[in-house]
Coordinates of C-alpha atoms in Angstrom, one line a residue:
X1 CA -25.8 30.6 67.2
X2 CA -23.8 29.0 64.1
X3 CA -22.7 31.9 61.6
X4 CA -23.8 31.3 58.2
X5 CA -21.2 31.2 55.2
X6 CA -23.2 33.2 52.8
X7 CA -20.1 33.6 50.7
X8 CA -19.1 30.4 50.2
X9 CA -22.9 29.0 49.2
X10 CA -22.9 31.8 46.7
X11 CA -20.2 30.4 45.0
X12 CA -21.2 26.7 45.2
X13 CA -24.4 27.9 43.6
X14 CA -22.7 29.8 41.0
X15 CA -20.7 26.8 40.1
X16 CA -23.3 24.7 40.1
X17 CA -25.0 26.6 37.6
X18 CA -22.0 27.4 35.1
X19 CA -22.0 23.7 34.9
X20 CA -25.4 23.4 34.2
X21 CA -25.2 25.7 31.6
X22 CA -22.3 24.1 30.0
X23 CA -24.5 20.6 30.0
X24 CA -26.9 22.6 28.3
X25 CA -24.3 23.8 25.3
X26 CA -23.0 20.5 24.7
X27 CA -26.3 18.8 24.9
X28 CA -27.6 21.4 22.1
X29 CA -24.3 21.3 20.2
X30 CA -24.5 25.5 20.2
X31 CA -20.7 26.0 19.9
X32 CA -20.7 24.1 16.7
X33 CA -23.7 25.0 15.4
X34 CA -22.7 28.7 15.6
X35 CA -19.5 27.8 13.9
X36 CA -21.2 26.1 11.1
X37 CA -23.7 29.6 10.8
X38 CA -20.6 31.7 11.1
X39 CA -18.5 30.1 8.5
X40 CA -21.7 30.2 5.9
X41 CA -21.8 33.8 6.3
X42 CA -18.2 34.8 5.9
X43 CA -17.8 32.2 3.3
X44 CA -14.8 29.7 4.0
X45 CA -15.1 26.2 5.3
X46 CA -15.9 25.8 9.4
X47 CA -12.9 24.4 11.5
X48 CA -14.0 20.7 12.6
X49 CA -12.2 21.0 15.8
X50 CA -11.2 16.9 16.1
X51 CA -14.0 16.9 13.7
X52 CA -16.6 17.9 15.6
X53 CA -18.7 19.0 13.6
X54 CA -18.7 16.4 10.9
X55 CA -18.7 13.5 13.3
X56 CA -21.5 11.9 14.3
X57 CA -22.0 10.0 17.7
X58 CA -21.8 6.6 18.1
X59 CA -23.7 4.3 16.8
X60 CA -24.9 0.9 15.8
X61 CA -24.4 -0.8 11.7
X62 CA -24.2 -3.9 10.6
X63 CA -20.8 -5.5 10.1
X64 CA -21.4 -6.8 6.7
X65 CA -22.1 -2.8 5.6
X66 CA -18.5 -2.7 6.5
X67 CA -15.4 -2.9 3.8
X68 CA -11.8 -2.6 4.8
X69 CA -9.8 0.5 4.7
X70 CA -8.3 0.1 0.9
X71 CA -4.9 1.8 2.4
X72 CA -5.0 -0.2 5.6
X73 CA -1.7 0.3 7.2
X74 CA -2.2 -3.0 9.1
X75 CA -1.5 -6.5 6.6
X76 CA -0.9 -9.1 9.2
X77 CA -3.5 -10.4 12.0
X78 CA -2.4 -12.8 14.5
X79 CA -5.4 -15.2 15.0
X80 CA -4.2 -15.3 18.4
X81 CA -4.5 -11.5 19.2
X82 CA -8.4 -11.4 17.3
X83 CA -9.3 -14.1 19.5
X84 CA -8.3 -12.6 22.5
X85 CA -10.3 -9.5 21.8
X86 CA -13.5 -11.7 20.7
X87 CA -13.4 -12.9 24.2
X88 CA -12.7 -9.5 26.0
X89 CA -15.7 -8.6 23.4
X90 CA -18.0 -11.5 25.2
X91 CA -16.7 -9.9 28.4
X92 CA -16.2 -6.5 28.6
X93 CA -18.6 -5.7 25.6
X94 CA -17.3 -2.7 23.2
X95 CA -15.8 -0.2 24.8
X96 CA -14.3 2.1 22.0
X97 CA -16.7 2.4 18.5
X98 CA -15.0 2.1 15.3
X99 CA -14.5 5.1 13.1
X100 CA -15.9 4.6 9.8
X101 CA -16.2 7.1 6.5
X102 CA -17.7 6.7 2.8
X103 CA -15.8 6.6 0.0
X104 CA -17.7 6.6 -3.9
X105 CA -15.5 3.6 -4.7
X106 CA -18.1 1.6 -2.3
X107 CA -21.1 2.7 -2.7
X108 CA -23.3 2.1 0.4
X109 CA -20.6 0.6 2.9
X110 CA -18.7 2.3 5.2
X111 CA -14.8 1.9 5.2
X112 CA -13.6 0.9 8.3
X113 CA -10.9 4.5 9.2
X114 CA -9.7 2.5 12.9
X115 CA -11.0 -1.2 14.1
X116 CA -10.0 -3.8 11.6
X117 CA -9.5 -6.3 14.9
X118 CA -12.4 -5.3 16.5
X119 CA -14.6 -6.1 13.5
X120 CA -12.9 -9.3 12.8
X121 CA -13.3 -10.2 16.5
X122 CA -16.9 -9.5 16.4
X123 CA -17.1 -11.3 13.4
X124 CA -15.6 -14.4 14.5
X125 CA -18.2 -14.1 17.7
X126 CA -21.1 -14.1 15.2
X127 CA -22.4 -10.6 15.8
X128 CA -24.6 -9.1 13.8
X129 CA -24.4 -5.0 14.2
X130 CA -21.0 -3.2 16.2
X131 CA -20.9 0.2 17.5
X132 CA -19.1 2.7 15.2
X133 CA -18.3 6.8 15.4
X134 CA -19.2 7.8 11.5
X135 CA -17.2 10.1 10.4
X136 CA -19.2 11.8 7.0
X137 CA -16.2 14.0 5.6
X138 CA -15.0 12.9 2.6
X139 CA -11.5 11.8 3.4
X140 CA -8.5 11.9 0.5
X141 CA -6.5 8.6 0.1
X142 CA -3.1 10.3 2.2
X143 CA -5.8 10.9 5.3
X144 CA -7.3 7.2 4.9
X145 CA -4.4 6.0 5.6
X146 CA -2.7 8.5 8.3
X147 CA -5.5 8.1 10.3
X148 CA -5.5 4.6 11.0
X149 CA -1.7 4.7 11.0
X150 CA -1.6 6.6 13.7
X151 CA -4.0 5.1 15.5
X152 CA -2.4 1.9 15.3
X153 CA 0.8 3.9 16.4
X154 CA -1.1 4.9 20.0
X155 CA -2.2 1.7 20.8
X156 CA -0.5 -1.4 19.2
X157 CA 1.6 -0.4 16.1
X158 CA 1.9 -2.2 13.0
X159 CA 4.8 -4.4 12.4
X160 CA 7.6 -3.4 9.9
X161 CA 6.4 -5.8 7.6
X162 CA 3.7 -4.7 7.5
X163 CA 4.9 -1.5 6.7
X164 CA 6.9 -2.6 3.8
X165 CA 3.6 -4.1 1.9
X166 CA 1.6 -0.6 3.0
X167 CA 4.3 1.8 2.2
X168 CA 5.0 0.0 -1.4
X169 CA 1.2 0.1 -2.1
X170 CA 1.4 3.8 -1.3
X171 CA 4.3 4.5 -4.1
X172 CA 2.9 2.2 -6.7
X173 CA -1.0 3.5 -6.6
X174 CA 0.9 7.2 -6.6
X175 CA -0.6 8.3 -3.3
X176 CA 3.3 9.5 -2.1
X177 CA 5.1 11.3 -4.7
X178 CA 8.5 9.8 -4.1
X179 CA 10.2 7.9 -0.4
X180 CA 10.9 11.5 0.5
X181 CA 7.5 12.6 0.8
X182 CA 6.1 9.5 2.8
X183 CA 9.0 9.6 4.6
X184 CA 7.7 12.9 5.9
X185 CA 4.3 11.8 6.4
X186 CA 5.0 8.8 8.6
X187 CA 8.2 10.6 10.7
X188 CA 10.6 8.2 9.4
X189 CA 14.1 9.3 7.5
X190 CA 13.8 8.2 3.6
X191 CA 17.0 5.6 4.4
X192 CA 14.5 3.9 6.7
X193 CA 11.8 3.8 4.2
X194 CA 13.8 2.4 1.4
X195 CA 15.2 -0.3 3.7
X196 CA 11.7 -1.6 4.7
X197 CA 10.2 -1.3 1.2
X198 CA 13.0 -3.5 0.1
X199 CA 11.8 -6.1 2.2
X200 CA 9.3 -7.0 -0.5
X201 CA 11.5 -9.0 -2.0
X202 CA 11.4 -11.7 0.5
X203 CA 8.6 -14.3 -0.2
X204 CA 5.6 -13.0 1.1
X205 CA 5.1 -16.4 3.6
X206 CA 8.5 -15.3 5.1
X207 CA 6.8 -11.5 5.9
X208 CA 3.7 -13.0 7.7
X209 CA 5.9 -15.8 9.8
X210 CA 8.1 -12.7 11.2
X211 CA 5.2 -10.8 11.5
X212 CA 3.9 -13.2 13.9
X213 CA 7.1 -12.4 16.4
X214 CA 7.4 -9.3 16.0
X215 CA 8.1 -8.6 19.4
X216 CA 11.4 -10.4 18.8
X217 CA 12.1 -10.4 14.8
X218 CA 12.7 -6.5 13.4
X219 CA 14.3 -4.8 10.2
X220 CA 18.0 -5.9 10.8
X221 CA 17.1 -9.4 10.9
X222 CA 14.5 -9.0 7.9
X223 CA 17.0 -6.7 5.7
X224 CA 19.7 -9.6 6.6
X225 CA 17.1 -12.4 5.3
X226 CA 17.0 -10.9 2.3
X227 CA 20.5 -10.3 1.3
X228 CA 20.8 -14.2 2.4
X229 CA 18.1 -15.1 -0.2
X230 CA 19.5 -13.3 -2.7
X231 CA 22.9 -14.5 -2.7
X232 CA 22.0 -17.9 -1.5
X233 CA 18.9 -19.0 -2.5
X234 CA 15.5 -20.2 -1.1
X235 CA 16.7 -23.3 0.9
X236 CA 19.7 -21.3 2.6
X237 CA 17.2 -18.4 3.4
X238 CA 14.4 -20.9 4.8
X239 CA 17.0 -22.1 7.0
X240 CA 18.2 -19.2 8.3
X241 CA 13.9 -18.0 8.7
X242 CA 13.9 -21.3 10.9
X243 CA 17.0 -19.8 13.5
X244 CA 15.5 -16.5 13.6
X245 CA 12.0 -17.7 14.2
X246 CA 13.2 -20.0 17.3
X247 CA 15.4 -17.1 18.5
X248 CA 19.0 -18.9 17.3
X249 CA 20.1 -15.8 14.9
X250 CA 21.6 -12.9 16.2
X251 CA 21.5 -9.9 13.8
X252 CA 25.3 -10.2 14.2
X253 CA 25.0 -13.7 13.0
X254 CA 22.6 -12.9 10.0
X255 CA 25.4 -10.6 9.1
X256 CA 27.9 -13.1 8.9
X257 CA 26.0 -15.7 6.7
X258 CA 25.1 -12.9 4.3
X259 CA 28.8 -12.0 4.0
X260 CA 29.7 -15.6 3.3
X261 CA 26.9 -16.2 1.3
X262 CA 28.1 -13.1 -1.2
X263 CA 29.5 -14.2 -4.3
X264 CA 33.9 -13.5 -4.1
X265 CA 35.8 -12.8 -7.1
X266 CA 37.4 -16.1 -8.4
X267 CA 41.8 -15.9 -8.7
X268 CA 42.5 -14.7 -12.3
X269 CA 39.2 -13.0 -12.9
X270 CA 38.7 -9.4 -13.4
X271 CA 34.9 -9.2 -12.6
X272 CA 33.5 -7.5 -9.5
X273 CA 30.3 -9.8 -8.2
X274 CA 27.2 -7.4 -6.9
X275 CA 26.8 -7.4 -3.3
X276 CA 22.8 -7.3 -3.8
X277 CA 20.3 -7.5 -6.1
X278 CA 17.0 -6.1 -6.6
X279 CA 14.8 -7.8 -9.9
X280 CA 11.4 -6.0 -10.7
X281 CA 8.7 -7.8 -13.1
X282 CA 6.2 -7.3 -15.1
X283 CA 2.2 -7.2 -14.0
X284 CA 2.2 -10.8 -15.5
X285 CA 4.6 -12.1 -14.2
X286 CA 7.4 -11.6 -16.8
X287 CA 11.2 -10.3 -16.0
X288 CA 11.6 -6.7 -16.3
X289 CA 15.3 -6.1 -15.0
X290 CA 17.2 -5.8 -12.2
X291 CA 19.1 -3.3 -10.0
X292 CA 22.6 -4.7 -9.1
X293 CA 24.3 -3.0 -6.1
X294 CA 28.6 -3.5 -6.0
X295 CA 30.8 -3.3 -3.4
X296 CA 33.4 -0.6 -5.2
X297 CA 30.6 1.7 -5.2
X298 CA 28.8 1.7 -8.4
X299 CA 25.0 0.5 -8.6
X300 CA 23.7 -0.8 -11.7
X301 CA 20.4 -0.7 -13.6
X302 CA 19.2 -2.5 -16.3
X303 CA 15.7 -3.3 -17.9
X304 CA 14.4 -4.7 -20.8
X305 CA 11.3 -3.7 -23.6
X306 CA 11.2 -0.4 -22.6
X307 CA 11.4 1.9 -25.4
X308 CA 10.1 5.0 -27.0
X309 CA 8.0 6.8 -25.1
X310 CA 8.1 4.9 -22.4
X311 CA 11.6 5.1 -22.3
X312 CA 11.6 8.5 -22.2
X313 CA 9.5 9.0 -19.3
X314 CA 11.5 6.8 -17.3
X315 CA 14.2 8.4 -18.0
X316 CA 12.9 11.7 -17.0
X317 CA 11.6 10.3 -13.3
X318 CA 14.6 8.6 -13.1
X319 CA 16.4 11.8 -13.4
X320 CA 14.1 13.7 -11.2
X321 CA 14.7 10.5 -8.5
X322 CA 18.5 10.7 -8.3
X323 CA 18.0 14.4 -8.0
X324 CA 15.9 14.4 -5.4
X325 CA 18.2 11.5 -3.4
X326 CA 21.4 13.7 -4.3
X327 CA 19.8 16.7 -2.6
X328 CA 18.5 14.2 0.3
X329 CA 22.5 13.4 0.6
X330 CA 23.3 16.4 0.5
X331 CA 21.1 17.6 3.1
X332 CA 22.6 14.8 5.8
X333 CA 26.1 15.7 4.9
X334 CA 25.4 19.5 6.2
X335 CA 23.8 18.7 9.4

């Protein structure tokens, strides 16, 4: 006669109803819901655990309820790349929602967190509605635009160049204090930060052409660009874009035309040429100044129609900035 295993059917039907009972928690949302009560009684704010409790599950809106993310970490879009995913769209349908949030500044839309592509693609399909994950917490500007930069980071990362338009966005609209503190926030060193910002001084076509090979075109060959432009000019500097583009300009080489392009002290003359130039301008348009880097070492700044109090307060940031980069120097020289 077969001998029944009494023990291990206990334990299957033990399991089987731990399990069940789990199903049961989630399904009811208990955990969180007792978190929520908890936190009212003992008065301080509940831990959203991956923002559980302030995330609600996915579901359907209509794309033109959507805006995009004002800090959106992301400027370029290959038309190549959105088409692709309308068709894997057609295909595949949506498999990930979007995360959206509300912000006062757009009253009755919701501001796209993660899924710029995927709304363009279903917009370019024709769609109506897309799934999204709403997110209700009221998120501050630094979080806006962490979130999505990180997400971008764990599944296709923005370019550089498109970090330089983001990153100088941040600094001008105040979000970041200084480089040092974005630097922090994005893992990069403050070096690497100022290099890529600088890149704003190449013509904005010349970002979104690189941006479109990425995959071969980085920050040494961008930084290079834009020493050639400014000691050469726009016609040596589109011809150079031209030999990176179609893979002809080693970084090495970039180097080289920049060095030859830099302006050499004439026989007889006493006066140093900069190396590199930096020129800022006015909201409309109008020359401010310019920053004038030199190869013995010193690095000139001068700007024009500032005065009173206006010049005072630069002054003091100015201060506070050299400060802070001395300390930054500092800091590097110990390690």
């Amino acid at each position: 006669m077969a001998k029944l295993n009494l023990t291990s059917r206990v334990r299957a039907g033990m399991a089987l109803e731990r399990q069940s009972a789990e199903a049961r928690l989630q399904k009811n949302a208990v955990a969180e819901t007792a978190l929520r009560e908890a936190a009212t009684v003992v008065g301080v704010p509940p831990f959203h655990g991956a923002d559980v409790a302030t995330r609600v599950p996915r579901q359907k809106i209509k794309i033109a309820d959507t805006v995009s993310n004002p800090y959106n970490p992301r400027t370029f879009y290959s038309a190549e790349t959105i088409d692709g995913l309308a068709r894997s769209l057609e295909v595949d349908g949506q498999l990930e929602p979007i995360k959206v949030t509300r912000l006062s500044e757009y009253p009755g839309k919701w501001v796209i967190i993660d899924g710029e592509r995927r709304v363009r693609a279903a917009k370019s399909r024709g769609a109506e509605y897309i799934d999204a994950e709403l997110h209700e917490e009221r998120l501050e500007n630094k979080a806006l635009y962490l979130r999505a930069y990180k997400a971008n980071k764990e599944r296709d990362a923005q370019t550089v160049f498109d970090d330089a338009i983001a990153w100088s966005r941040l600094l001008e609209q105040g979000i970041y204090r200084d480089y040092s503190e974005l630097a922090a926030a994005v893992n990069e060193a403050p070096t690497h930060v100022n290099k890529v910002i600088l890149l704003n001084s190449l013509p904005s076509s010349f970002l979104s052409r690189m941006a479109q090979s990425s995959e071969t075109v980085g920050l040494a060959h961008a930084y290079n660009l834009k020493l050639i432009l400014e000691r050469g000019g726009q016609a040596v500097a589109e011809h150079w874009l031209q030999e990176i583009l179609e893979g002809r300009a080693s970084v090495r080489r970039l180097e080289q035309a920049a060095s030859a392009e830099a302006p050499t002290r004439r026989a007889g003359s006493r006066r140093v040429h900069y190396q590199s130039r930096v020129q800022f301008k006015r909201r409309d348009g109008g020359p401010l100044g310019e920053l004038k880097l030199f190869a013995d070492g010193r690095t000139e700044l001068s700007l024009q129609g500032v005065d009173g109090e206006s010049q005072q307060i630069l002054a003091e940031r100015m201060k506070q900035l050299i400060e802070s980069w001395t300390r930054e120097l500092d800091g590097e020289a110990s390690v």
